[in-house]
Amino acid sequence: MTKKILITGALGQIGTELTVSMRKHYGADNVIASDIITEVPEGALKGGLYEVVDVVKPDQIASVVKKYNVNQIVHLAAILSAVGEAKPHLAWDVNMGGLFNVLEVARETKAAVFTPSSIAAFGPSTPPDNTPQDTLQRPTTMYGVTKVAGELLCDYYFLKYGVDTRGVRFPGLISYEALPGGGTTDYAVHIYYDALKHKRYTSYINKGTSMDMMYMPDALDAIMHLMEADPNKLIHRNAFNVTAMSFDPEVLAAEIKKHIPEFIIGYDVDPVRQRIADSWPNSLDDSAARMEWGWSPKYNLASMTTDMLAKLKIKLAL
Ligand code: NAD
Ligand code: SER
């Protein structure tokens, strides 16, 4: 069956690249990008089908799904961790309301659904090192609360209604196309821009704070790979731990210094984002994803840094 894919939140950090990548893979006319933003910024998404969809409004999702006979929804529209702590009501409405609306439309139309969870679905009582696939989940952020509830809701729609729901717990994602949208791990993107532009970076996350991370090409691969996986082999459908590397700001800075020897890192710690980071794992165990659908990232810290700096140099015309 030809895939007809709707991407929500397509103008964000992941969607900007996923849309282009999925269009190459599945055909330009089979991937419909959507977002709450009415005007697509110049150059974003490289043209192609685009619809304004506010995921809080179920009719808007349903009407686009019916218009294009969509049979797969990649649901990326969300409020991330730092913005979610500043605006918890909005995070609840968009993250929970939006997911519920997407799942309801999927139930009615029999569409499959991909929804990313996050390392934020864990909390301070979770074992922080080599965090198991199945473990304690008592997050202390509104974003994390919506992510755990979202994992459960997706399980529920599969068990009760047979909706083909799938998902991963993404770590911090690092990319050079679109800037991140207000998370805690964003420092690991901004540091590359500042290293190239100013040869220094002031980190709002303290040294010694390790978090899982992944380069965007691996994240895109994870989404497409999981949605193509044999459903009979999936035990943990909606919340696979996936990771590619784990580092703290000092380790990242040392890697950048190999390319830009003058680079220096300083610290001006933001207590809100530091508290969030401290509540998340240091490193995940992603063996379930490896075993159940063959997850295997291609980039480590060294290869990601080489590629990021090369691509950003071109983007920033340096
Ligand atoms: P982002 O903040 O960059 O993009 C989110 C997009 O959603 C934005 O374009 C925004 O305009 C849109 N949006 C907001 N409210 C909306 C609404 N009501 N209706 C429709 N669109 C709306 O986020 P991202 O980094 O691309 O993340 C996508 C998903 O991946 C989210 O579920 C996020 O929790 C998850 N995730 C991201 C990361 C990461 O590091 N980027 C890590 C873990 C999980
Ligand atoms: N990168 C995301 C955030 O920091 C993790 O889900 O919010």
Coordinates of C-alpha atoms and ligand atoms in Angstrom, one line a residue:
M1 CA 0.0 0.0 0.0
T2 CA 1.3 3.5 -0.9
K3 CA 2.1 5.4 2.2
K4 CA 0.4 8.8 2.6
I5 CA 2.1 10.5 5.6
L6 CA 1.0 13.5 7.5
I7 CA 3.7 15.2 9.7
T8 CA 2.4 17.5 12.4
G9 CA 4.8 20.2 13.9
A10 CA 6.7 19.9 10.6
L11 CA 8.4 23.3 10.9
G12 CA 10.3 22.3 14.1
Q13 CA 13.8 20.9 14.6
I14 CA 12.9 17.4 13.6
G15 CA 10.1 18.0 11.1
T16 CA 12.1 20.4 8.9
E17 CA 14.5 17.6 8.1
L18 CA 12.1 14.6 8.4
T19 CA 9.8 16.1 5.8
V20 CA 12.6 16.5 3.2
S21 CA 14.0 13.0 4.0
M22 CA 10.6 11.3 3.9
R23 CA 9.7 13.0 0.6
K24 CA 12.9 11.6 -0.9
H25 CA 12.0 8.2 0.3
Y26 CA 8.3 7.9 -0.2
G27 CA 7.7 10.5 -3.0
A28 CA 7.0 14.2 -2.7
D29 CA 3.2 13.9 -3.1
N30 CA 2.9 11.3 -0.4
V31 CA 4.2 13.4 2.5
I32 CA 2.0 16.3 3.7
A33 CA 3.8 18.7 6.1
S34 CA 1.7 20.6 8.6
D35 CA 2.2 23.0 11.5
I36 CA 0.3 25.7 13.4
I37 CA 2.5 28.3 11.6
T38 CA 0.6 29.9 8.7
E39 CA 3.5 31.0 6.6
V40 CA 6.3 28.5 5.8
P41 CA 9.6 30.4 6.2
E42 CA 11.5 31.0 3.0
G43 CA 13.6 27.9 2.0
A44 CA 12.1 25.7 4.7
L45 CA 10.8 22.2 3.6
K46 CA 11.9 23.0 0.0
G47 CA 8.4 23.4 -1.2
G48 CA 5.8 20.6 -1.4
L49 CA 2.4 20.0 0.2
Y50 CA 1.8 22.1 3.3
E51 CA -1.4 22.5 5.4
V52 CA -2.0 24.6 8.5
V53 CA -3.0 22.2 11.3
D54 CA -3.4 23.2 14.9
V55 CA -3.3 19.8 16.7
V56 CA -5.5 21.2 19.5
K57 CA -8.3 21.4 17.0
P58 CA -9.4 17.8 16.1
D59 CA -11.4 18.9 13.0
Q60 CA -8.3 20.4 11.4
I61 CA -6.4 17.1 11.8
A62 CA -9.4 15.0 10.5
S63 CA -10.0 17.2 7.5
V64 CA -6.4 16.9 6.2
V65 CA -6.2 13.2 6.9
K66 CA -9.4 12.7 4.9
K67 CA -8.4 15.1 2.1
Y68 CA -5.2 13.2 1.4
N69 CA -6.2 9.7 2.5
V70 CA -3.5 9.7 5.1
N71 CA -2.6 6.3 6.5
Q72 CA 0.4 7.3 8.7
I73 CA 0.7 10.3 11.1
V74 CA 4.1 11.4 12.4
H75 CA 3.0 13.5 15.3
L76 CA 5.8 16.0 16.2
A77 CA 3.8 19.0 17.3
A78 CA 4.7 19.6 21.0
I79 CA 6.0 22.1 23.6
L80 CA 9.5 21.1 24.8
S81 CA 10.9 21.0 28.3
A82 CA 12.1 24.5 29.0
V83 CA 9.1 26.2 27.4
G84 CA 6.9 23.7 29.1
E85 CA 8.2 24.7 32.5
A86 CA 7.5 28.4 31.7
K87 CA 4.1 27.5 30.3
P88 CA 2.8 24.3 31.9
H89 CA -0.8 24.8 30.9
L90 CA 0.1 25.3 27.2
A91 CA 2.4 22.2 27.4
W92 CA -0.5 20.1 28.8
D93 CA -3.0 21.4 26.2
V94 CA -0.7 20.9 23.2
N95 CA 1.1 17.7 24.3
M96 CA -1.8 15.8 25.8
G97 CA -4.7 17.4 23.8
G98 CA -2.8 17.2 20.5
L99 CA -1.9 13.6 21.0
F100 CA -5.4 12.6 22.1
N101 CA -6.8 14.3 18.9
V102 CA -4.3 12.6 16.7
L103 CA -5.0 9.1 18.2
E104 CA -8.8 9.7 17.9
V105 CA -8.4 10.5 14.2
A106 CA -6.1 7.5 13.7
R107 CA -8.7 5.3 15.4
E108 CA -11.4 6.5 13.1
T109 CA -9.3 6.3 9.9
K110 CA -7.1 3.3 10.8
A111 CA -3.9 5.4 10.3
A112 CA -0.6 4.3 12.0
V113 CA 0.9 6.8 14.4
F114 CA 4.5 7.7 15.3
T115 CA 4.9 9.8 18.5
P116 CA 8.3 10.6 20.0
S117 CA 8.7 10.4 23.7
S118 CA 11.9 11.6 25.4
I119 CA 14.5 11.1 28.1
A120 CA 12.2 13.5 29.9
A121 CA 9.9 10.6 30.6
F122 CA 12.3 9.7 33.4
G123 CA 12.8 11.4 36.7
P124 CA 15.1 11.7 39.7
S125 CA 14.1 8.3 41.1
T126 CA 15.0 6.5 37.8
P127 CA 18.3 4.7 37.8
P128 CA 20.5 7.3 36.1
D129 CA 23.2 5.2 34.5
N130 CA 22.5 2.7 31.7
T131 CA 18.8 3.5 32.4
P132 CA 16.8 0.3 31.6
Q133 CA 14.0 0.1 29.0
D134 CA 11.5 -0.8 31.7
T135 CA 12.1 1.2 35.0
L136 CA 10.7 3.8 37.4
Q137 CA 9.2 6.8 35.6
R138 CA 8.3 9.7 38.0
P139 CA 9.3 12.8 36.0
T140 CA 9.2 16.2 37.7
T141 CA 8.5 18.4 34.7
M142 CA 5.2 19.1 32.9
Y143 CA 6.9 18.0 29.7
G144 CA 8.0 14.8 31.3
V145 CA 4.5 14.2 32.7
T146 CA 3.0 14.6 29.2
K147 CA 5.6 12.2 27.8
V148 CA 4.9 9.4 30.2
A149 CA 1.2 9.9 29.9
G150 CA 1.6 9.9 26.1
E151 CA 3.5 6.6 26.1
L152 CA 0.7 5.1 28.1
L153 CA -2.0 6.6 25.9
C154 CA -0.4 5.2 22.8
D155 CA -0.2 1.8 24.4
Y156 CA -3.9 2.1 25.3
Y157 CA -4.9 2.9 21.7
F158 CA -3.0 -0.1 20.4
L159 CA -4.4 -2.5 23.1
K160 CA -8.0 -1.3 23.0
Y161 CA -8.5 -0.2 19.4
G162 CA -5.6 -1.8 17.5
V163 CA -4.2 1.5 16.3
D164 CA -0.6 0.9 15.0
T165 CA 1.1 3.2 17.5
R166 CA 4.9 3.3 17.7
G167 CA 7.5 5.6 19.3
V168 CA 11.0 6.1 20.7
R169 CA 12.4 8.0 23.7
F170 CA 14.6 10.5 21.9
P171 CA 17.6 12.0 23.7
G172 CA 18.8 15.5 22.9
L173 CA 18.9 16.0 19.2
I174 CA 21.7 17.9 17.5
S175 CA 21.3 19.4 14.0
Y176 CA 22.3 22.3 11.8
E177 CA 19.1 23.0 9.7
A178 CA 16.5 24.3 12.1
L179 CA 17.3 25.6 15.6
P180 CA 15.9 23.6 18.6
G181 CA 12.5 24.8 19.9
G182 CA 13.1 25.5 23.6
G183 CA 14.4 22.4 25.3
T184 CA 17.0 21.7 28.0
T185 CA 19.5 19.9 25.7
D186 CA 19.6 22.9 23.2
Y187 CA 23.0 24.0 24.5
A188 CA 24.6 21.1 22.6
V189 CA 23.4 22.7 19.4
H190 CA 24.1 26.4 20.2
I191 CA 27.7 25.6 21.3
Y192 CA 28.6 24.7 17.6
Y193 CA 27.2 28.0 16.3
D194 CA 29.0 30.0 18.9
A195 CA 32.2 28.0 18.5
L196 CA 32.3 28.9 14.8
K197 CA 31.1 32.5 15.2
H198 CA 32.8 33.6 18.4
K199 CA 35.3 30.9 19.4
R200 CA 33.6 30.8 22.8
Y201 CA 30.4 29.6 24.4
T202 CA 28.7 30.2 27.8
S203 CA 26.8 27.1 28.8
Y204 CA 23.6 27.3 30.9
I205 CA 24.1 23.6 31.7
N206 CA 26.9 22.9 34.2
K207 CA 30.0 20.8 33.7
G208 CA 29.6 17.3 34.9
T209 CA 26.0 17.1 33.7
S210 CA 25.8 14.1 31.3
M211 CA 22.8 13.6 29.0
D212 CA 22.1 11.3 26.1
M213 CA 22.4 12.9 22.6
M214 CA 22.0 11.9 19.0
Y215 CA 22.8 13.5 15.6
M216 CA 19.7 14.2 13.5
P217 CA 20.4 11.8 10.6
D218 CA 20.2 8.9 13.1
A219 CA 17.0 10.3 14.6
L220 CA 15.4 10.5 11.1
D221 CA 16.6 6.9 10.5
A222 CA 15.1 5.8 13.8
I223 CA 11.6 7.1 12.9
M224 CA 11.6 5.6 9.4
H225 CA 13.2 2.4 10.5
L226 CA 10.7 1.8 13.3
M227 CA 7.7 2.6 11.2
E228 CA 8.9 0.0 8.6
A229 CA 9.7 -2.6 11.3
D230 CA 7.8 -6.0 11.5
P231 CA 5.0 -5.3 14.0
N232 CA 5.2 -8.9 15.3
K233 CA 8.7 -8.3 16.6
L234 CA 7.8 -5.1 18.6
I235 CA 7.3 -5.7 22.3
H236 CA 7.9 -2.1 23.4
R237 CA 5.9 -0.3 20.8
N238 CA 5.7 3.2 22.0
A239 CA 8.7 4.0 24.1
F240 CA 11.9 2.5 22.9
N241 CA 15.0 3.9 24.6
V242 CA 17.4 5.1 21.8
T243 CA 20.7 6.8 22.1
A244 CA 23.9 7.4 20.2
M245 CA 26.2 9.1 22.8
S246 CA 26.3 10.6 26.2
F247 CA 28.5 13.6 27.2
D248 CA 28.7 16.7 29.5
P249 CA 29.5 20.2 28.3
E250 CA 33.3 19.7 29.0
V251 CA 33.5 16.6 26.9
L252 CA 31.7 18.3 24.0
A253 CA 33.9 21.4 24.3
A254 CA 37.0 19.2 24.2
E255 CA 35.8 17.6 21.0
I256 CA 35.1 21.0 19.4
K257 CA 38.6 22.2 20.5
K258 CA 40.2 19.4 18.3
H259 CA 38.8 21.4 15.3
I260 CA 39.0 25.0 16.8
P261 CA 41.9 25.0 19.2
E262 CA 41.1 28.6 20.5
F263 CA 37.6 27.6 21.5
I264 CA 36.8 28.1 25.2
I265 CA 33.7 27.2 27.2
G266 CA 32.4 29.2 30.2
Y267 CA 29.4 28.7 32.5
D268 CA 26.4 30.8 33.6
V269 CA 24.1 28.0 34.9
D270 CA 20.4 28.5 34.5
P271 CA 18.8 26.9 37.6
V272 CA 15.6 25.9 35.8
R273 CA 17.2 24.0 33.0
Q274 CA 19.9 22.7 35.3
R275 CA 17.2 21.2 37.6
I276 CA 15.5 19.6 34.6
A277 CA 18.8 18.1 33.3
D278 CA 19.7 16.8 36.8
S279 CA 16.4 14.9 36.8
W280 CA 17.1 13.1 33.6
P281 CA 19.3 10.0 33.1
N282 CA 23.1 10.2 32.4
S283 CA 22.9 7.4 29.8
L284 CA 20.3 5.0 28.4
D285 CA 20.3 1.3 27.7
D286 CA 18.9 1.0 24.2
S287 CA 19.3 -2.8 23.8
A288 CA 15.5 -3.4 23.4
A289 CA 15.4 -1.2 20.3
R290 CA 18.6 -2.9 19.0
M291 CA 17.0 -6.3 19.5
E292 CA 13.4 -5.7 18.5
W293 CA 13.9 -3.6 15.3
G294 CA 17.7 -3.4 14.6
W295 CA 18.3 0.1 15.9
S296 CA 22.0 1.1 15.4
P297 CA 23.2 4.7 15.2
K298 CA 25.9 5.7 12.7
Y299 CA 27.3 8.8 14.4
N300 CA 29.3 9.2 17.6
L301 CA 30.6 12.4 19.2
A302 CA 33.7 12.6 16.9
S303 CA 31.9 12.0 13.6
M304 CA 29.0 14.2 14.5
T305 CA 31.3 17.1 15.5
T306 CA 33.2 16.9 12.2
D307 CA 30.0 16.9 10.2
M308 CA 28.3 19.6 12.3
L309 CA 31.2 22.0 12.0
A310 CA 31.6 21.4 8.2
K311 CA 27.8 21.8 7.5
L312 CA 27.5 24.9 9.8
K313 CA 30.5 26.6 8.2
I314 CA 28.7 26.4 4.8
K315 CA 25.4 27.5 6.3
L316 CA 26.9 30.5 8.1
A317 CA 29.1 31.3 5.1
L318 CA 32.3 31.3 7.3
Ligands
NAD1 P1 10.2 21.9 18.0 O1 9.8 22.7 19.2 O2 11.4 22.2 17.2 O3 9.0 21.9 16.9 C1 7.7 21.7 17.4 C2 6.7 22.2 16.3 O4 5.4 22.1 16.7 C3 7.0 23.7 16.0 O5 7.2 23.9 14.6 C4 5.7 24.4 16.4 O6 5.3 25.5 15.6 C5 4.7 23.2 16.3 N1 3.5 23.4 17.2 C6 3.4 23.9 18.4 N2 2.2 23.9 18.8 C7 1.4 23.4 17.8 C8 0.0 23.1 17.7 N3 -0.9 23.5 18.6 N4 -0.4 22.6 16.5 C9 0.5 22.3 15.5 N5 1.8 22.5 15.6 C10 2.3 23.1 16.8 O7 10.2 20.3 18.4 P2 11.1 19.1 17.9 O8 12.4 19.2 18.5 O9 11.0 19.1 16.4 O10 10.4 17.9 18.6 C11 9.4 17.2 17.9 C12 8.9 16.1 18.9 O11 10.1 15.3 19.2 C13 8.3 16.5 20.2 O12 7.3 15.6 20.6 C14 9.4 16.5 21.1 O13 9.0 16.3 22.5 C15 10.2 15.2 20.6 N6 11.6 15.2 21.1 C16 12.5 16.1 20.6 C17 13.8 16.1 21.0 C18 14.8 17.1 20.6 O14 15.9 17.1 21.1 N7 14.5 17.9 19.5 C19 14.2 15.2 22.0 C20 13.2 14.3 22.5 C21 11.9 14.3 22.0
SER2 N1 15.6 17.9 23.7 C1 14.4 17.8 24.5 C2 14.4 18.8 25.5 O1 15.4 19.2 26.0 C3 14.4 16.4 25.1 O2 13.1 15.9 25.0 O3 13.3 19.3 25.9

